[in-house]
C-alpha cells in the first residue's frame, strides 16, 4: 500500500463554517505534511508532524488548525476561512528514518470558500 | 533568492524528443533531490529520488544531481503526449522541510 488518502475530494464552505480535512496513510511513515497549492503555483508548506508532534508551522493563520491523532492520521481543521484560502490542500507522508524513497502525496482536497 | 529555482516554461516538444528539465538550488545543506510529476487538478506523483550527487535511471527517466554546481536535471527519453504535465523539482536537507521549485509545464505534441 503506497497510498496517501485524502477526504473529501472537494469541499465548498462558507466563511462562518467549521470543517475538517482528513488524511490517512498506512505505510508506516512518521512524518506527515500539509501543503496548500494555488493554481499554477508550487505546493506551499503549511505544517509538518514528526512522530505525531508538530515540528514545523510555517506561520500559518490560526484559522487553520492541524491535528495528528495517531501515526496514520492527519487532520486539518478549518474555521472562519476567507475566499483567498480557496486552493488545493495536499497531504504528504515520508519515512523519517533514512530509506529509499521520499514524500508521497495524496490527490488533494479542492477547497472553495464562498 | 529562492532556495530552488526552476524555469516555469511552458516547454513544448514533439513526440519522441528528449526532454531536459533543470533546477538550481542555493542551500548547501540540501542532500535529497526529487522530481515530481503533477497532472492538472491532481496531487504530485514522486517520479525520481536521488541522494547526494550522481545519476539515477528508471525506464525513460534519468535524474542527475551535480552538487558542485548545485544543479538538478531530469531527462525524459522518447517523450510521449502522456508525459504532458507540470514537473516539480524539490530538495531537502536532513530535516523534514521539502522545498519546491516553481514547476515546469511540459507539453508533448503528437
Short mmCIF file of N, CA and C in Angstrom, two decimals, chain A residues 14-62:
data_model
loop_
_atom_site.label_atom_id
_atom_site.label_comp_id
_atom_site.label_asym_id
_atom_site.label_seq_id
_atom_site.Cartn_x
_atom_site.Cartn_y
_atom_site.Cartn_z
N UNK A 14 -18.80 27.94 3.63
CA UNK A 14 -19.00 29.37 3.85
C UNK A 14 -17.97 29.89 4.84
N UNK A 15 -17.86 31.19 4.91
CA UNK A 15 -16.83 31.82 5.75
C UNK A 15 -17.11 31.63 7.24
N UNK A 16 -18.33 31.26 7.60
CA UNK A 16 -18.62 31.03 9.02
C UNK A 16 -18.62 29.56 9.39
N UNK A 17 -18.40 28.69 8.40
CA UNK A 17 -18.45 27.25 8.67
C UNK A 17 -17.20 26.75 9.38
N UNK A 18 -17.36 25.56 10.00
CA UNK A 18 -16.22 24.79 10.51
C UNK A 18 -16.22 23.46 9.78
N UNK A 19 -15.09 23.10 9.22
CA UNK A 19 -14.96 21.83 8.52
C UNK A 19 -13.59 21.25 8.81
N UNK A 20 -13.42 19.96 8.45
CA UNK A 20 -12.12 19.31 8.63
C UNK A 20 -11.73 18.55 7.38
N UNK A 21 -10.44 18.58 7.07
CA UNK A 21 -9.88 17.75 6.02
C UNK A 21 -9.16 16.58 6.69
N UNK A 22 -9.25 15.41 6.04
CA UNK A 22 -8.64 14.23 6.63
C UNK A 22 -7.62 13.61 5.68
N UNK A 23 -6.60 13.01 6.26
CA UNK A 23 -5.53 12.37 5.50
C UNK A 23 -5.15 11.08 6.23
N UNK A 24 -4.94 10.01 5.47
CA UNK A 24 -4.62 8.72 6.08
C UNK A 24 -3.56 8.01 5.24
N UNK A 25 -2.60 7.38 5.92
CA UNK A 25 -1.60 6.56 5.24
C UNK A 25 -1.27 5.36 6.12
N UNK A 26 -0.97 4.24 5.47
CA UNK A 26 -0.65 3.01 6.20
C UNK A 26 0.70 2.46 5.73
N UNK A 27 1.63 3.38 5.45
CA UNK A 27 2.97 2.98 5.01
C UNK A 27 3.96 3.01 6.16
N UNK A 28 3.48 3.35 7.36
CA UNK A 28 4.39 3.44 8.50
C UNK A 28 5.26 4.69 8.49
N UNK A 29 4.87 5.66 7.64
CA UNK A 29 5.64 6.91 7.59
C UNK A 29 5.37 7.74 8.85
N UNK A 30 6.44 8.29 9.44
CA UNK A 30 6.27 9.03 10.69
C UNK A 30 6.38 10.54 10.52
N UNK A 31 6.53 11.02 9.29
CA UNK A 31 6.44 12.46 9.01
C UNK A 31 5.24 12.67 8.10
N UNK A 32 4.39 13.62 8.47
CA UNK A 32 3.20 13.92 7.67
C UNK A 32 3.09 15.42 7.50
N UNK A 33 2.63 15.80 6.31
CA UNK A 33 2.69 17.20 5.89
C UNK A 33 1.33 17.70 5.43
N UNK A 34 1.08 18.98 5.61
CA UNK A 34 0.01 19.70 4.91
C UNK A 34 0.64 20.78 4.03
N UNK A 35 0.23 20.78 2.77
CA UNK A 35 0.63 21.80 1.82
C UNK A 35 -0.63 22.47 1.26
N UNK A 36 -0.47 23.73 0.84
CA UNK A 36 -1.51 24.47 0.14
C UNK A 36 -0.97 24.79 -1.25
N UNK A 37 -1.81 24.57 -2.27
CA UNK A 37 -1.37 24.86 -3.64
C UNK A 37 -2.41 25.68 -4.36
N UNK A 38 -2.01 26.85 -4.81
CA UNK A 38 -2.86 27.70 -5.65
C UNK A 38 -2.57 27.35 -7.12
N UNK A 39 -3.50 27.74 -7.98
CA UNK A 39 -3.38 27.39 -9.41
C UNK A 39 -2.06 27.92 -9.99
N UNK A 40 -1.39 27.05 -10.74
CA UNK A 40 -0.16 27.37 -11.46
C UNK A 40 0.99 27.78 -10.52
N UNK A 41 0.91 27.36 -9.26
CA UNK A 41 1.97 27.63 -8.29
C UNK A 41 2.44 26.31 -7.70
N UNK A 42 3.67 26.27 -7.15
CA UNK A 42 4.11 25.03 -6.49
C UNK A 42 3.42 24.87 -5.13
N UNK A 43 3.47 23.67 -4.57
CA UNK A 43 2.92 23.48 -3.21
C UNK A 43 3.67 24.36 -2.21
N UNK A 44 2.91 24.89 -1.26
CA UNK A 44 3.46 25.78 -0.24
C UNK A 44 3.29 25.10 1.12
N UNK A 45 4.38 24.88 1.82
CA UNK A 45 4.34 24.14 3.08
C UNK A 45 3.54 24.90 4.13
N UNK A 46 2.67 24.16 4.84
CA UNK A 46 1.93 24.74 5.97
C UNK A 46 2.43 24.16 7.29
N UNK A 47 2.32 22.84 7.44
CA UNK A 47 2.66 22.17 8.70
C UNK A 47 3.39 20.86 8.42
N UNK A 48 4.25 20.47 9.39
CA UNK A 48 4.86 19.15 9.36
C UNK A 48 4.73 18.54 10.75
N UNK A 49 4.30 17.28 10.79
CA UNK A 49 4.30 16.50 12.01
C UNK A 49 5.36 15.42 11.89
N UNK A 50 6.15 15.25 12.95
CA UNK A 50 7.13 14.19 13.01
C UNK A 50 6.88 13.39 14.28
N UNK A 51 6.66 12.10 14.13
CA UNK A 51 6.30 11.24 15.27
C UNK A 51 5.14 11.85 16.06
N UNK A 52 4.13 12.28 15.31
CA UNK A 52 2.87 12.79 15.85
C UNK A 52 3.02 14.10 16.62
N UNK A 53 4.19 14.73 16.53
CA UNK A 53 4.37 16.04 17.17
C UNK A 53 4.59 17.10 16.09
N UNK A 54 3.99 18.28 16.29
CA UNK A 54 4.14 19.36 15.33
C UNK A 54 5.60 19.82 15.33
N UNK A 55 6.26 19.72 14.18
CA UNK A 55 7.67 20.11 14.12
C UNK A 55 7.89 21.39 13.31
N UNK A 56 7.00 21.67 12.35
CA UNK A 56 7.12 22.89 11.55
C UNK A 56 5.74 23.51 11.39
N UNK A 57 5.64 24.79 11.68
CA UNK A 57 4.45 25.60 11.39
C UNK A 57 4.97 26.81 10.63
N UNK A 58 4.61 26.91 9.37
CA UNK A 58 5.13 27.98 8.54
C UNK A 58 4.32 29.26 8.70
N UNK A 59 4.15 29.68 9.95
CA UNK A 59 3.43 30.93 10.25
C UNK A 59 2.04 30.95 9.60
N UNK A 60 1.34 29.84 9.73
CA UNK A 60 0.01 29.71 9.14
C UNK A 60 -1.02 30.38 10.05
N UNK A 61 -1.99 31.11 9.48
CA UNK A 61 -3.02 31.74 10.33
C UNK A 61 -3.76 30.72 11.19
N UNK A 62 -4.22 31.17 12.35
CA UNK A 62 -4.83 30.26 13.32
C UNK A 62 -6.18 29.72 12.87
#
